[in-house]
XYZ file of C-alpha atoms in Angstrom:
580
model
C -15.583 3.734 -47.837
C -17.450 2.453 -44.811
C -16.555 3.252 -41.223
C -17.463 0.512 -38.740
C -17.000 1.390 -35.062
C -17.088 -1.210 -32.307
C -17.349 0.055 -28.744
C -16.108 -2.408 -26.140
C -13.047 -4.654 -26.508
C -14.406 -7.436 -24.344
C -15.365 -10.868 -25.720
C -18.265 -9.564 -27.835
C -16.368 -6.676 -29.397
C -13.296 -8.764 -30.153
C -15.487 -11.434 -31.696
C -17.205 -8.964 -34.033
C -13.894 -7.447 -35.150
C -12.252 -10.816 -35.741
C -15.170 -12.364 -37.612
C -15.578 -9.306 -39.838
C -11.922 -9.535 -40.834
C -12.141 -13.297 -41.345
C -15.208 -12.897 -43.554
C -13.567 -10.591 -46.082
C -16.766 -8.542 -46.159
C -14.933 -5.215 -46.266
C -12.123 -3.847 -48.413
C -9.026 -1.704 -47.994
C -11.040 1.492 -48.416
C -13.050 0.667 -45.296
C -12.088 1.373 -41.701
C -12.692 -0.892 -38.720
C -12.235 0.789 -35.338
C -12.307 -0.753 -31.876
C -12.758 1.502 -28.839
C -12.453 0.602 -25.175
C -12.535 2.610 -21.965
C -9.861 0.354 -20.512
C -6.388 -0.571 -21.680
C -6.083 -4.333 -21.803
C -2.764 -6.099 -21.855
C -3.008 -7.816 -25.225
C -0.100 -9.815 -26.635
C 2.893 -7.547 -27.041
C 1.013 -4.654 -25.488
C 1.431 -2.748 -22.258
C -1.831 -2.257 -20.415
C -3.379 -1.971 -17.006
C -4.686 -5.532 -16.786
C -5.202 -8.820 -18.615
C -7.791 -9.136 -21.373
C -10.694 -8.714 -21.668
C -14.040 -7.402 -20.399
C -15.202 -9.477 -17.435
C -12.412 -12.002 -17.986
C -9.194 -11.295 -16.085
C -6.423 -13.774 -15.344
C -4.213 -12.511 -12.513
C -0.750 -13.986 -11.930
C 0.988 -13.661 -8.570
C 2.646 -10.243 -8.402
C 1.467 -9.662 -11.972
C 4.274 -11.927 -13.197
C 3.103 -14.189 -16.073
C 5.551 -16.916 -15.022
C 3.846 -17.298 -11.637
C 0.709 -19.107 -10.474
C -2.592 -17.473 -11.333
C -6.241 -17.135 -10.425
C -9.187 -16.115 -12.560
C -10.659 -13.022 -10.908
C -13.332 -12.827 -13.594
C -14.993 -15.464 -15.761
C -12.932 -18.620 -15.671
C -14.282 -21.512 -17.725
C -16.374 -22.842 -20.577
C -18.193 -26.062 -21.439
C -16.448 -27.859 -24.288
C -18.448 -28.973 -27.330
C -17.548 -32.287 -28.994
C -18.533 -31.024 -32.488
C -21.454 -33.443 -32.833
C -24.840 -32.031 -33.975
C -26.574 -32.957 -30.722
C -23.612 -32.472 -28.408
C -23.866 -30.155 -25.419
C -21.442 -27.381 -24.621
C -20.417 -23.920 -25.730
C -20.107 -24.324 -29.472
C -18.770 -20.915 -30.450
C -16.148 -20.693 -27.690
C -15.020 -24.234 -28.522
C -14.905 -23.382 -32.235
C -12.942 -20.171 -31.640
C -10.397 -21.994 -29.482
C -9.873 -24.573 -32.222
C -9.752 -21.916 -34.963
C -7.005 -20.030 -33.134
C -4.934 -23.157 -32.515
C -5.467 -23.134 -28.768
C -6.923 -26.634 -28.511
C -3.688 -27.995 -27.029
C -3.931 -25.321 -24.335
C -7.418 -26.461 -23.298
C -7.348 -28.251 -19.940
C -10.018 -29.570 -17.568
C -11.583 -27.302 -14.978
C -13.418 -29.947 -13.001
C -15.586 -29.490 -9.925
C -15.796 -31.908 -7.048
C -18.832 -34.118 -6.605
C -18.212 -34.123 -2.839
C -17.865 -30.457 -1.842
C -17.058 -29.308 1.663
C -19.798 -27.186 3.247
C -19.755 -24.741 6.132
C -23.380 -23.829 6.831
C -24.871 -22.495 10.063
C -21.649 -23.170 11.931
C -21.388 -26.807 10.845
C -18.587 -28.344 8.761
C -19.594 -31.312 6.606
C -19.169 -32.887 3.193
C -21.853 -33.618 0.650
C -21.326 -37.334 1.284
C -22.211 -36.801 4.971
C -25.748 -35.629 4.175
C -28.396 -38.271 4.859
C -31.732 -38.861 6.577
C -29.925 -39.422 9.869
C -27.419 -36.604 9.334
C -29.200 -33.806 7.470
C -27.827 -30.386 6.679
C -28.651 -27.825 9.425
C -31.939 -26.600 7.926
C -35.460 -27.365 9.099
C -36.693 -28.742 5.797
C -37.211 -32.257 4.409
C -34.815 -31.332 1.610
C -31.945 -31.080 4.112
C -31.502 -34.850 3.863
C -30.178 -34.430 0.327
C -27.706 -32.228 -1.507
C -28.924 -28.630 -1.957
C -28.875 -29.167 -5.716
C -31.661 -31.708 -5.288
C -33.898 -28.841 -4.178
C -33.535 -27.229 -7.609
C -34.387 -30.541 -9.268
C -37.420 -30.962 -7.019
C -38.736 -27.496 -7.890
C -38.240 -28.178 -11.592
C -40.161 -31.446 -11.264
C -43.050 -29.623 -9.600
C -43.109 -26.695 -12.018
C -42.441 -28.138 -15.483
C -45.087 -29.989 -17.455
C -44.369 -33.721 -17.553
C -42.993 -35.070 -20.805
C -41.302 -31.871 -21.979
C -37.901 -32.427 -23.556
C -35.765 -29.377 -22.797
C -32.274 -30.569 -23.705
C -32.551 -29.055 -27.176
C -31.717 -25.355 -27.422
C -34.659 -24.603 -29.712
C -37.031 -26.299 -27.265
C -35.578 -24.214 -24.457
C -36.263 -21.034 -26.417
C -39.916 -22.000 -26.829
C -40.087 -22.808 -23.125
C -38.813 -19.351 -22.172
C -41.713 -17.725 -24.016
C -44.494 -20.292 -23.685
C -43.580 -22.499 -20.721
C -46.373 -22.894 -18.184
C -46.705 -24.290 -14.694
C -47.500 -27.975 -14.578
C -51.182 -28.954 -14.525
C -50.456 -30.791 -11.273
C -48.844 -27.804 -9.527
C -50.227 -27.037 -6.081
C -49.390 -23.750 -4.423
C -49.903 -20.009 -4.581
C -49.651 -19.920 -8.364
C -52.275 -21.334 -10.680
C -51.551 -24.443 -12.769
C -51.012 -23.418 -16.374
C -49.757 -19.920 -15.478
C -46.945 -18.581 -17.658
C -43.616 -19.253 -15.984
C -42.155 -16.054 -17.400
C -44.562 -14.123 -15.151
C -43.276 -15.773 -11.966
C -40.183 -14.651 -10.076
C -37.867 -17.543 -9.265
C -37.531 -16.616 -5.597
C -41.326 -16.583 -5.396
C -41.463 -20.033 -7.000
C -38.731 -21.501 -4.793
C -40.395 -20.151 -1.668
C -43.799 -21.477 -2.734
C -42.444 -24.985 -3.320
C -39.694 -25.278 -0.690
C -40.801 -22.945 2.102
C -38.455 -20.474 3.742
C -36.025 -23.024 5.206
C -35.899 -24.956 1.967
C -35.229 -21.748 0.074
C -32.431 -20.774 2.487
C -30.833 -24.184 2.051
C -30.959 -23.899 -1.750
C -29.591 -20.353 -1.526
C -26.710 -20.923 0.875
C -25.960 -24.510 -0.143
C -26.091 -23.724 -3.842
C -23.231 -21.240 -3.529
C -24.732 -18.497 -5.704
C -27.277 -16.033 -4.349
C -27.540 -14.744 -7.913
C -29.128 -18.033 -8.969
C -32.044 -17.748 -6.528
C -33.068 -14.099 -6.846
C -36.474 -13.131 -8.225
C -35.630 -13.587 -11.888
C -37.402 -15.138 -14.870
C -38.528 -18.600 -13.686
C -38.571 -20.257 -17.104
C -34.947 -19.296 -17.685
C -33.898 -20.096 -14.118
C -35.300 -23.624 -14.268
C -33.029 -24.357 -17.244
C -29.995 -22.369 -16.113
C -29.580 -23.920 -12.670
C -28.890 -27.340 -14.153
C -25.433 -26.127 -15.287
C -23.858 -25.959 -11.820
C -24.489 -29.442 -10.397
C -21.631 -30.986 -8.349
C -19.101 -32.823 -10.473
C -19.662 -30.561 -13.482
C -17.069 -30.786 -16.249
C -15.697 -27.522 -17.570
C -12.598 -26.463 -19.478
C -10.212 -23.527 -19.319
C -6.861 -22.636 -20.889
C -3.551 -23.733 -19.432
C -2.143 -20.216 -19.077
C -5.429 -18.614 -18.054
C -8.690 -17.754 -19.779
C -7.367 -14.316 -20.761
C -5.123 -16.159 -23.237
C -8.086 -16.582 -25.589
C -8.779 -12.864 -25.846
C -5.144 -11.876 -26.205
C -4.914 -14.366 -29.063
C -8.076 -12.992 -30.663
C -6.628 -9.484 -30.627
C -3.348 -10.704 -32.108
C -5.286 -12.403 -34.901
C -7.266 -9.207 -35.532
C -4.040 -7.265 -35.956
C -2.533 -9.938 -38.215
C -5.580 -10.100 -40.494
C -5.803 -6.315 -40.730
C -2.286 -6.193 -42.168
C -3.107 -8.477 -45.065
C -3.498 -7.013 -48.530
C -7.026 -5.828 -49.223
C -8.082 -5.813 -45.574
C -9.795 -2.773 -44.063
C -7.720 -0.369 -42.024
C -7.870 -1.255 -38.326
C -7.461 1.127 -35.392
C -7.615 0.283 -31.695
C -8.482 3.223 -29.449
C -7.649 2.263 -25.869
C -8.799 4.544 -23.038
C -11.665 5.971 -25.097
C -15.306 5.361 -24.244
C -18.532 6.047 -26.079
C -19.936 9.183 -24.473
C -23.204 9.530 -26.410
C -24.910 8.367 -29.580
C -27.921 9.480 -31.620
C -29.332 8.469 -34.985
C -31.573 11.213 -36.404
C -33.249 9.865 -39.568
C -30.953 6.837 -39.296
C -27.732 8.868 -39.611
C -25.388 7.880 -36.794
C -23.713 10.616 -34.754
C -21.596 9.909 -31.689
C -19.116 11.468 -29.312
C -16.294 9.787 -27.453
C -14.610 10.709 -24.185
C -11.135 9.939 -22.903
C -10.353 7.932 -19.795
C -8.859 11.095 -18.291
C -12.169 12.974 -18.692
C -14.732 10.186 -19.169
C -17.823 12.361 -18.784
C -16.777 15.107 -21.215
C -17.868 14.411 -24.770
C -15.613 15.304 -27.667
C -16.467 16.469 -31.159
C -19.367 14.826 -32.988
C -18.352 12.000 -35.319
C -20.210 9.837 -37.812
C -20.080 6.163 -38.733
C -21.856 3.886 -41.163
C -22.261 1.063 -38.668
C -21.817 0.964 -34.895
C -21.662 -2.116 -32.676
C -22.213 -1.540 -28.967
C -20.435 -4.472 -27.337
C -21.296 -3.047 -23.941
C -22.986 -4.381 -20.794
C -26.248 -2.782 -19.587
C -24.485 -0.502 -17.095
C -22.302 0.943 -19.844
C -25.296 1.359 -22.150
C -27.052 3.249 -19.371
C -24.055 5.575 -18.943
C -24.211 6.363 -22.656
C -27.977 6.910 -22.537
C -27.663 9.312 -19.584
C -25.627 11.763 -21.675
C -28.618 12.630 -23.888
C -31.616 11.671 -21.748
C -32.649 15.225 -20.906
C -31.166 16.991 -23.924
C -34.250 16.684 -26.141
C -32.167 15.649 -29.149
C -33.531 14.006 -32.267
C -32.816 10.310 -32.788
C -32.073 9.624 -29.114
C -32.112 5.902 -29.799
C -31.141 4.425 -26.425
C -33.750 6.527 -24.612
C -36.655 5.635 -26.886
C -39.389 4.155 -24.625
C -39.357 0.594 -25.944
C -35.568 0.522 -26.240
C -35.306 1.638 -22.605
C -37.888 -1.005 -21.653
C -35.888 -3.738 -23.339
C -32.571 -2.487 -21.951
C -34.085 -2.954 -18.486
C -35.095 -6.556 -19.201
C -32.063 -7.875 -17.337
C -31.116 -7.668 -13.674
C -27.591 -6.511 -12.844
C -25.947 -8.941 -10.436
C -22.925 -7.714 -8.468
C -20.079 -10.144 -7.905
C -16.757 -10.049 -6.097
C -13.619 -12.164 -6.140
C -10.626 -12.239 -3.811
C -7.431 -14.077 -4.778
C -4.795 -15.155 -2.255
C -1.360 -16.654 -2.875
C 0.501 -18.813 -0.333
C 3.861 -20.535 -0.021
C 2.165 -23.874 0.765
C -1.190 -25.614 0.180
C -2.057 -25.315 3.879
C -5.687 -26.357 3.287
C -4.587 -29.932 2.565
C -3.505 -30.447 6.201
C -6.537 -29.080 8.010
C -9.307 -30.791 9.949
C -11.661 -30.369 6.999
C -9.598 -30.384 3.792
C -11.368 -30.029 0.447
C -12.046 -33.355 -1.246
C -11.017 -32.490 -4.756
C -12.291 -35.591 -6.517
C -14.614 -35.487 -9.508
C -17.224 -37.998 -10.590
C -14.363 -39.718 -12.435
C -11.740 -40.624 -9.779
C -8.987 -40.241 -12.376
C -10.039 -36.688 -13.230
C -7.359 -34.019 -12.937
C -7.649 -30.308 -12.258
C -10.473 -30.542 -9.720
C -10.492 -27.071 -8.187
C -13.481 -27.034 -5.831
C -15.708 -25.525 -4.741
C -16.102 -25.345 -1.016
C -19.463 -23.728 -0.243
C -20.268 -21.597 2.804
C -22.834 -19.164 4.163
C -20.012 -16.856 5.260
C -19.244 -13.720 3.233
C -16.517 -15.612 1.338
C -19.302 -17.900 -0.009
C -17.244 -20.154 -2.313
C -13.585 -21.180 -2.339
C -11.620 -22.637 -5.272
C -8.174 -24.211 -4.923
C -6.091 -23.378 -7.993
C -2.879 -24.596 -6.349
C 0.542 -24.370 -7.970
C -0.403 -23.725 -11.595
C 2.617 -21.713 -12.689
C 2.902 -21.909 -16.505
C 6.695 -22.030 -16.238
C 7.114 -24.211 -13.155
C 8.538 -21.215 -11.311
C 10.449 -21.835 -8.090
C 9.713 -21.509 -5.255
C 6.201 -22.842 -5.741
C 3.284 -20.489 -5.108
C -0.183 -21.847 -4.353
C -3.195 -19.914 -5.564
C -6.514 -19.795 -3.718
C -9.707 -18.121 -4.890
C -10.545 -17.279 -1.293
C -13.862 -15.592 -1.971
C -16.195 -16.054 -4.902
C -19.321 -14.203 -3.829
C -22.176 -12.216 -5.276
C -25.298 -10.155 -4.631
C -25.702 -9.043 -0.985
C -22.322 -10.436 0.075
C -20.363 -8.018 -2.108
C -21.100 -5.077 0.184
C -19.416 -6.914 3.077
C -16.074 -6.728 1.290
C -16.584 -3.284 -0.211
C -16.392 -1.670 3.226
C -13.014 -3.331 3.787
C -11.441 -1.991 0.588
C -10.125 1.338 1.862
C -8.511 0.542 5.207
C -8.288 2.485 8.496
C -7.666 6.210 8.924
C -8.614 6.944 5.324
C -11.658 8.782 4.021
C -13.198 8.021 0.679
C -11.761 10.327 -1.994
C -13.644 9.105 -5.074
C -17.431 8.641 -5.030
C -18.588 5.060 -5.414
C -20.472 6.098 -8.557
C -17.142 6.948 -10.196
C -15.113 3.953 -9.040
C -13.645 2.201 -12.092
C -11.603 -0.589 -10.517
C -12.524 -3.297 -13.084
C -10.869 -1.214 -15.807
C -7.588 -0.988 -13.930
C -7.376 -4.539 -12.606
C -7.184 -6.248 -9.223
C -6.257 -4.135 -6.199
C -4.219 -5.232 -3.222
C -6.298 -5.928 -0.146
C -5.797 -3.932 3.064
C -4.709 -5.806 6.178
C -8.210 -5.854 7.698
C -9.604 -7.604 4.615
C -6.783 -10.146 4.727
C -7.412 -10.878 8.396
C -11.142 -11.235 7.783
C -10.462 -13.717 5.004
C -8.047 -15.727 7.134
C -10.588 -15.917 9.953
C -13.353 -17.186 7.691
C -11.075 -19.690 5.960
C -9.940 -20.952 9.363
C -13.516 -21.712 10.418
C -14.313 -23.386 7.117
C -11.329 -25.739 7.309
C -10.816 -26.184 11.065
C -14.220 -25.798 12.705
C -16.489 -22.987 13.912
C -14.247 -21.962 16.822
C -11.020 -21.772 14.814
C -9.047 -18.531 14.758
C -7.250 -16.804 11.918
C -3.810 -17.846 13.201
C -4.481 -21.308 11.739
C -4.260 -19.817 8.245
C -0.797 -18.563 7.279
C -0.198 -15.012 6.178
C -0.533 -14.922 2.391
C 2.195 -13.792 0.050
C -0.313 -11.580 -1.751
C -4.049 -10.835 -1.693
C -5.931 -8.982 -4.427
C -9.615 -8.326 -5.048
C -11.853 -7.503 -7.990
C -15.192 -5.743 -7.494
C -17.258 -6.267 -10.639
C -20.163 -4.193 -9.325
C -18.209 -1.042 -10.087
C -18.446 0.870 -13.354
C -18.340 0.483 -16.258
C -19.523 -3.121 -15.908
C -21.876 -2.560 -12.994
C -22.292 -6.309 -12.475
C -20.441 -9.584 -12.640
C -23.303 -11.190 -14.495
C -26.926 -10.638 -15.491
C -30.261 -12.440 -15.274
C -33.449 -12.057 -17.264
C -36.238 -10.288 -15.401
C -39.703 -11.794 -15.096
C -42.607 -10.438 -17.173
C -40.540 -10.235 -20.356
C -40.724 -12.330 -23.504
C -36.980 -12.810 -23.497
C -36.969 -14.297 -26.993
C -38.503 -11.115 -28.392
C -36.059 -8.988 -26.408
C -33.099 -11.104 -27.500
C -34.048 -10.794 -31.158
C -34.848 -7.081 -31.238
C -32.440 -5.469 -28.763
C -29.682 -6.440 -31.215
C -30.856 -3.671 -33.565
C -32.701 -1.248 -31.279
C -34.069 0.896 -34.112
C -36.410 -2.020 -34.870
C -38.202 -0.994 -31.686
C -38.761 2.565 -32.936
C -41.421 3.204 -35.540
C -40.081 4.872 -38.663
C -36.392 4.590 -37.727
C -33.737 2.390 -39.306
C -30.255 2.908 -37.901
C -27.295 0.557 -38.190
C -26.587 0.540 -34.471
C -26.290 -2.924 -32.930
C -26.000 -4.326 -29.406
C -24.122 -7.526 -28.551
C -23.004 -9.119 -25.298
C -23.813 -11.893 -22.871
C -26.383 -9.848 -20.925
C -29.068 -10.150 -23.622
C -28.262 -13.723 -24.590
C -29.196 -17.342 -24.151
C -26.003 -17.869 -22.141
C -25.874 -15.091 -19.578
C -22.688 -14.958 -17.481
C -20.808 -16.988 -20.101
C -18.469 -15.859 -22.882
C -20.623 -18.051 -25.119
C -23.474 -15.577 -24.715
C -21.354 -12.705 -26.013
C -20.115 -14.772 -28.945
C -23.607 -15.988 -29.858
C -25.233 -12.546 -29.895
C -22.305 -11.227 -31.921
C -22.521 -14.087 -34.414
C -26.268 -13.565 -34.826
C -25.762 -9.863 -35.575
C -23.052 -10.662 -38.113
C -25.242 -13.273 -39.824
C -28.468 -11.265 -39.878
C -27.233 -7.725 -40.486
C -23.704 -7.886 -41.931
C -24.158 -10.754 -44.378
C -21.487 -12.914 -42.730
C -22.041 -16.662 -43.167
C -22.558 -18.616 -39.906
C -19.363 -19.955 -38.390
C -21.122 -23.265 -37.628
C -24.447 -24.796 -38.635
C -27.099 -23.164 -36.405
C -29.819 -25.723 -37.222
C -29.460 -27.550 -33.907
C -27.954 -24.591 -32.100
C -29.760 -21.291 -32.680
C -27.423 -18.525 -31.576
C -30.275 -16.565 -30.006
C -33.936 -17.203 -29.246
C -36.388 -15.514 -31.602
């Protein structure tokens, strides 16, 4: 009679629950429990927002028949099922397993994005030797993505083949600066000991770095993170990239996973399944390997309940949530304080929390198509459909995606969806100060804001006007005024920097052997001499695919294979789920 408790009903937690039930590893005498601080709107369920974790599909006026925008993660890279094929193998496999393949549709990006940088409107195709981007760097004569390629060429040893996932893992641990490198850093130095901002600055100079930063669209990609990982990761966002999503929104996948969990749990011989919405893990210890934990309710999230026990616990939680759990016992001097053990704490801090922010707007017309600088939504294949953007700016909105009229039901009148701001890092604070509105004092401390649990919030008028003004300049020129952008039907925002997620995505920190962290953080008691506790950590943060659902699935699959005796869902020979 085993009790298995999973904390976190995001992608990682749902994956663990579903795969355990599919595997038949447990019997009717066992209990499988899934806890989550939030209350997701799974199929047939009433909840505060769409499923799940840092995925959240929002339909206009919260009506599933209307057009939608992804205010969280929004896409995946499809795998063609060949042994050497690229793509997200576990997400692709799960979509096929659940019968959602027919719902999979392209999410293409343009290979000729519109830019608004330093007050200048231009397209990627305009950039040339005679018409460079407005930066004082030789790299301004080419696309900003070429700067990333140039840095990689300078930094990586010639002849290395890094397309294979296993080779990439070795590179993260052992990769060294090219023997021909010339700069501040010594040739042959370990790349994992170099911050990526430091490397970019050393190779490109300040203006070159600023161009890569602003022109690349993501400040999170150019912070001072683990250079070996960054050099690989930044190849995923080149213009014209081919992604996939689901026709009715990415949240569809996680609602379907939950429905399958419930269906499997009702079969004869299956373990009993319980879903505890609005309950978070308050604290956990494992004296002598015996697991003891307390939960707290959403109404009183910092008040722990009665001590409980479990045979196995899976923490499908992001680093911010793990830290909240660790804080409850940090100064209590309790035995088996697993998350606060020195090496566990060291490894928990191996990733950098990256704030991100999204603002969705809905309009009665696609006004951007009739502006002075309309987006050129054409992929590398002229016949490609579903090309959504981006437009890239150095304004606080940063990136814009044009979802258009994507109503699942063809609702009338048509509503056109615009991801008006897709920003991260330092830009998030610009919008945070517009969240409350005039003549209102803050009533809840920022440290206790839980907006991502409850779903998108409607934007105050000042935020809407700010957005309209920035969009006007992007599409009509630097002197354009907000009146050129119509008043939206609805505007909502999602601030992923708030608890319990504390970040939109994560990046590996320099000076860590991320392969060792990835392998051992999964069972943190392995980092504590003399302790063996069946407490496990899964999620995209400590993965080979940070910021992707694939990362959560891969860490979960590796835990199931290595510690629960579940057979791999696909052959991992050419696709190790984690680095070791």
